[in-house]
Coordinates of N, CA and C in Angstrom, one line a residue:
M1 N 96.1 127.2 112.5 CA 97.4 127.2 111.9 C 97.8 125.8 111.5
I2 N 98.3 125.6 110.3 CA 98.8 124.3 109.8 C 100.2 124.0 110.3
K3 N 100.3 122.8 110.9 CA 101.7 122.4 111.3 C 102.3 121.7 110.1
W4 N 103.1 122.4 109.3 CA 103.6 121.9 108.1 C 104.6 120.7 108.3
D5 N 105.3 120.8 109.4 CA 106.3 119.7 109.6 C 105.5 118.3 109.9
S6 N 104.4 118.4 110.6 CA 103.6 117.2 110.8 C 102.9 116.7 109.5
L7 N 102.5 117.7 108.7 CA 101.9 117.3 107.4 C 102.9 116.6 106.5
L8 N 104.1 117.2 106.4 CA 105.2 116.5 105.6 C 105.6 115.2 106.2
L9 N 105.6 115.0 107.5 CA 105.9 113.7 108.1 C 104.9 112.7 107.7
V10 N 103.6 113.0 107.8 CA 102.5 112.1 107.5 C 102.6 111.7 106.0
A11 N 102.8 112.7 105.2 CA 102.9 112.5 103.7 C 104.1 111.6 103.4
G12 N 105.2 111.9 104.0 CA 106.4 111.0 103.8 C 106.3 109.6 104.2
V13 N 105.6 109.4 105.4 CA 105.4 108.1 105.9 C 104.4 107.3 105.0
A14 N 103.4 108.0 104.5 CA 102.4 107.4 103.7 C 103.0 107.0 102.3
I15 N 103.8 107.9 101.7 CA 104.4 107.5 100.5 C 105.4 106.4 100.7
G16 N 106.2 106.5 101.7 CA 107.2 105.4 102.0 C 106.6 104.1 102.2
A17 N 105.5 104.0 103.0 CA 104.8 102.8 103.2 C 104.2 102.2 101.9
S18 N 103.7 103.1 101.1 CA 103.1 102.6 99.8 C 104.2 102.1 98.9
V19 N 105.3 102.7 98.9 CA 106.4 102.2 98.0 C 106.9 100.9 98.6
F20 N 107.0 100.8 99.9 CA 107.5 99.5 100.5 C 106.6 98.4 100.3
I21 N 105.3 98.6 100.4 CA 104.3 97.5 100.2 C 104.3 97.1 98.7
T22 N 104.3 98.1 97.8 CA 104.3 97.8 96.4 C 105.6 97.1 96.0
A23 N 106.7 97.5 96.5 CA 108.0 96.8 96.2 C 108.0 95.4 96.8
A24 N 107.5 95.2 98.0 CA 107.5 93.8 98.5 C 106.6 92.9 97.7
F25 N 105.4 93.4 97.3 CA 104.5 92.6 96.5 C 105.1 92.3 95.2
S26 N 105.7 93.3 94.5 CA 106.4 93.1 93.2 C 107.5 92.1 93.3
L27 N 108.3 92.2 94.3 CA 109.4 91.3 94.5 C 108.9 89.8 94.7
G28 N 107.9 89.7 95.5 CA 107.3 88.4 95.7 C 106.7 87.8 94.5
M29 N 106.1 88.6 93.6 CA 105.6 88.1 92.4 C 106.7 87.7 91.4
R30 N 107.8 88.5 91.4 CA 108.9 88.1 90.6 C 109.5 86.8 91.0
W31 N 109.7 86.7 92.3 CA 110.4 85.4 92.8 C 109.5 84.2 92.6
L32 N 108.2 84.4 92.7 CA 107.2 83.3 92.5 C 107.3 82.9 91.0
T33 N 107.4 83.9 90.1 CA 107.5 83.6 88.7 C 108.8 82.9 88.4
N34 N 109.9 83.3 89.0 CA 111.2 82.6 88.8 C 111.1 81.2 89.3
A35 N 110.5 80.9 90.4 CA 110.3 79.6 90.9 C 109.6 78.7 90.0
R36 N 108.5 79.3 89.4 CA 107.7 78.5 88.4 C 108.5 78.2 87.1
H37 N 109.3 79.2 86.7 CA 110.1 78.9 85.5 C 111.2 77.9 85.7
I38 N 111.8 77.9 86.9 CA 112.7 76.9 87.3 C 112.1 75.5 87.3
L39 N 110.9 75.4 87.8 CA 110.1 74.2 87.9 C 109.8 73.7 86.5
E40 N 109.4 74.5 85.6 CA 109.1 74.1 84.2 C 110.3 73.7 83.4
T41 N 111.5 74.2 83.7 CA 112.6 73.9 82.9 C 113.4 72.7 83.5
T42 N 113.0 72.2 84.7 CA 113.7 71.1 85.2 C 113.4 69.8 84.4
E43 N 114.4 69.1 84.0 CA 114.2 67.9 83.2 C 113.8 66.8 84.1
K44 N 112.8 66.0 83.6 CA 112.3 64.9 84.3 C 113.2 63.7 83.9
S45 N 113.4 62.8 84.9 CA 114.2 61.6 84.6 C 113.3 60.5 83.9
P46 N 113.8 60.0 82.8 CA 113.0 59.0 82.1 C 113.0 57.6 82.8
S47 N 113.8 57.5 83.8 CA 113.9 56.2 84.5 C 112.7 55.9 85.3
L48 N 112.5 54.7 85.7 CA 111.3 54.3 86.5 C 111.4 54.7 88.0
E49 N 112.7 54.8 88.5 CA 112.8 55.1 89.9 C 112.4 56.6 90.2
V50 N 111.8 56.8 91.3 CA 111.3 58.1 91.7 C 112.4 58.8 92.4
R51 N 112.7 60.0 92.0 CA 113.7 60.8 92.7 C 113.2 62.2 92.8
D52 N 113.8 62.8 93.8 CA 113.4 64.2 94.1 C 114.1 65.1 93.1
S53 N 113.4 65.8 92.3 CA 114.0 66.7 91.3 C 113.8 68.2 91.6
T54 N 113.6 68.5 92.9 CA 113.4 69.8 93.3 C 114.7 70.6 93.3
N55 N 114.8 71.6 92.6 CA 116.0 72.5 92.6 C 116.0 73.3 93.8
P56 N 117.2 73.4 94.5 CA 117.3 74.3 95.7 C 117.0 75.7 95.4
L57 N 117.3 76.2 94.2 CA 117.0 77.6 93.9 C 115.5 77.8 93.8
E58 N 114.8 76.9 93.3 CA 113.3 77.0 93.3 C 112.7 77.2 94.7
V59 N 113.3 76.4 95.6 CA 112.8 76.5 97.0 C 113.1 77.8 97.6
V60 N 114.3 78.3 97.3 CA 114.7 79.7 97.9 C 113.8 80.7 97.3
F61 N 113.5 80.7 96.0 CA 112.6 81.7 95.4 C 111.2 81.6 95.9
R62 N 110.7 80.4 96.1 CA 109.3 80.2 96.6 C 109.2 80.6 98.0
V63 N 110.1 80.3 98.9 CA 110.1 80.7 100.3 C 110.2 82.2 100.4
G64 N 111.1 82.8 99.6 CA 111.3 84.3 99.6 C 110.0 85.0 99.1
A65 N 109.3 84.4 98.1 CA 108.1 85.0 97.7 C 107.0 84.9 98.7
Y66 N 106.9 83.8 99.4 CA 105.9 83.7 100.5 C 106.2 84.6 101.7
V67 N 107.5 84.9 101.9 CA 107.9 85.8 103.0 C 107.5 87.2 102.6
M68 N 107.7 87.6 101.3 CA 107.3 88.9 100.8 C 105.7 89.1 100.9
F69 N 105.0 88.1 100.5 CA 103.5 88.2 100.6 C 103.1 88.3 102.1
T70 N 103.8 87.6 103.0 CA 103.4 87.7 104.4 C 103.7 89.1 104.9
I71 N 104.8 89.7 104.5 CA 105.1 91.1 104.9 C 104.0 92.0 104.4
C72 N 103.6 91.8 103.1 CA 102.5 92.7 102.6 C 101.2 92.5 103.4
A73 N 100.9 91.3 103.7 CA 99.6 91.1 104.5 C 99.7 91.7 105.9
A74 N 100.9 91.5 106.5 CA 101.1 92.1 107.8 C 101.0 93.6 107.8
S75 N 101.6 94.2 106.8 CA 101.5 95.7 106.6 C 100.1 96.2 106.5
V76 N 99.3 95.5 105.6 CA 97.9 95.9 105.4 C 97.1 95.7 106.7
L77 N 97.3 94.6 107.4 CA 96.6 94.4 108.6 C 96.9 95.4 109.7
Y78 N 98.2 95.8 109.7 CA 98.6 96.8 110.7 C 98.0 98.2 110.3
G79 N 97.9 98.5 109.0 CA 97.3 99.7 108.6 C 95.8 99.7 109.0
I80 N 95.1 98.6 108.8 CA 93.7 98.5 109.2 C 93.6 98.7 110.7
Y81 N 94.5 98.1 111.5 CA 94.5 98.2 112.9 C 94.7 99.7 113.3
L82 N 95.5 100.4 112.6 CA 95.7 101.8 113.0 C 94.5 102.7 112.6
I83 N 93.8 102.3 111.6 CA 92.7 103.1 111.1 C 91.4 102.9 111.9
V84 N 91.1 101.7 112.3 CA 89.8 101.3 112.9 C 89.9 101.7 114.4
P85 N 89.1 102.6 114.9 CA 89.2 103.0 116.3 C 88.7 101.9 117.3
Y86 N 87.9 101.0 116.8 CA 87.4 100.0 117.7 C 88.5 99.2 118.4
F87 N 89.6 99.0 117.7 CA 90.7 98.2 118.2 C 91.5 98.9 119.2
H88 N 91.3 100.2 119.4 CA 92.1 101.0 120.4 C 91.3 101.3 121.6
M89 N 90.1 100.8 121.7 CA 89.3 101.1 122.9 C 89.8 100.3 124.1
G90 N 90.0 100.9 125.2 CA 90.6 100.3 126.3 C 89.7 100.0 127.4

């Protein structure tokens, strides 16, 4: 006999996890692209003195993108941990 509630639970979690990982990766790519566009549009100073021209918004986008990529990598590694039975041997 098929346990339909368990099947629906597994299907829901699989779809939800797929949407979450895809959304996190897409958001990370978007933020990384925004950071690169901010970097390209920043005007350079023609003077001889060296100054820091890093825009704080670029740093926020870049850090956010790296956090999203880290979440994606951690999710994939956790999925591999759940699938491979060798990691569960006691």
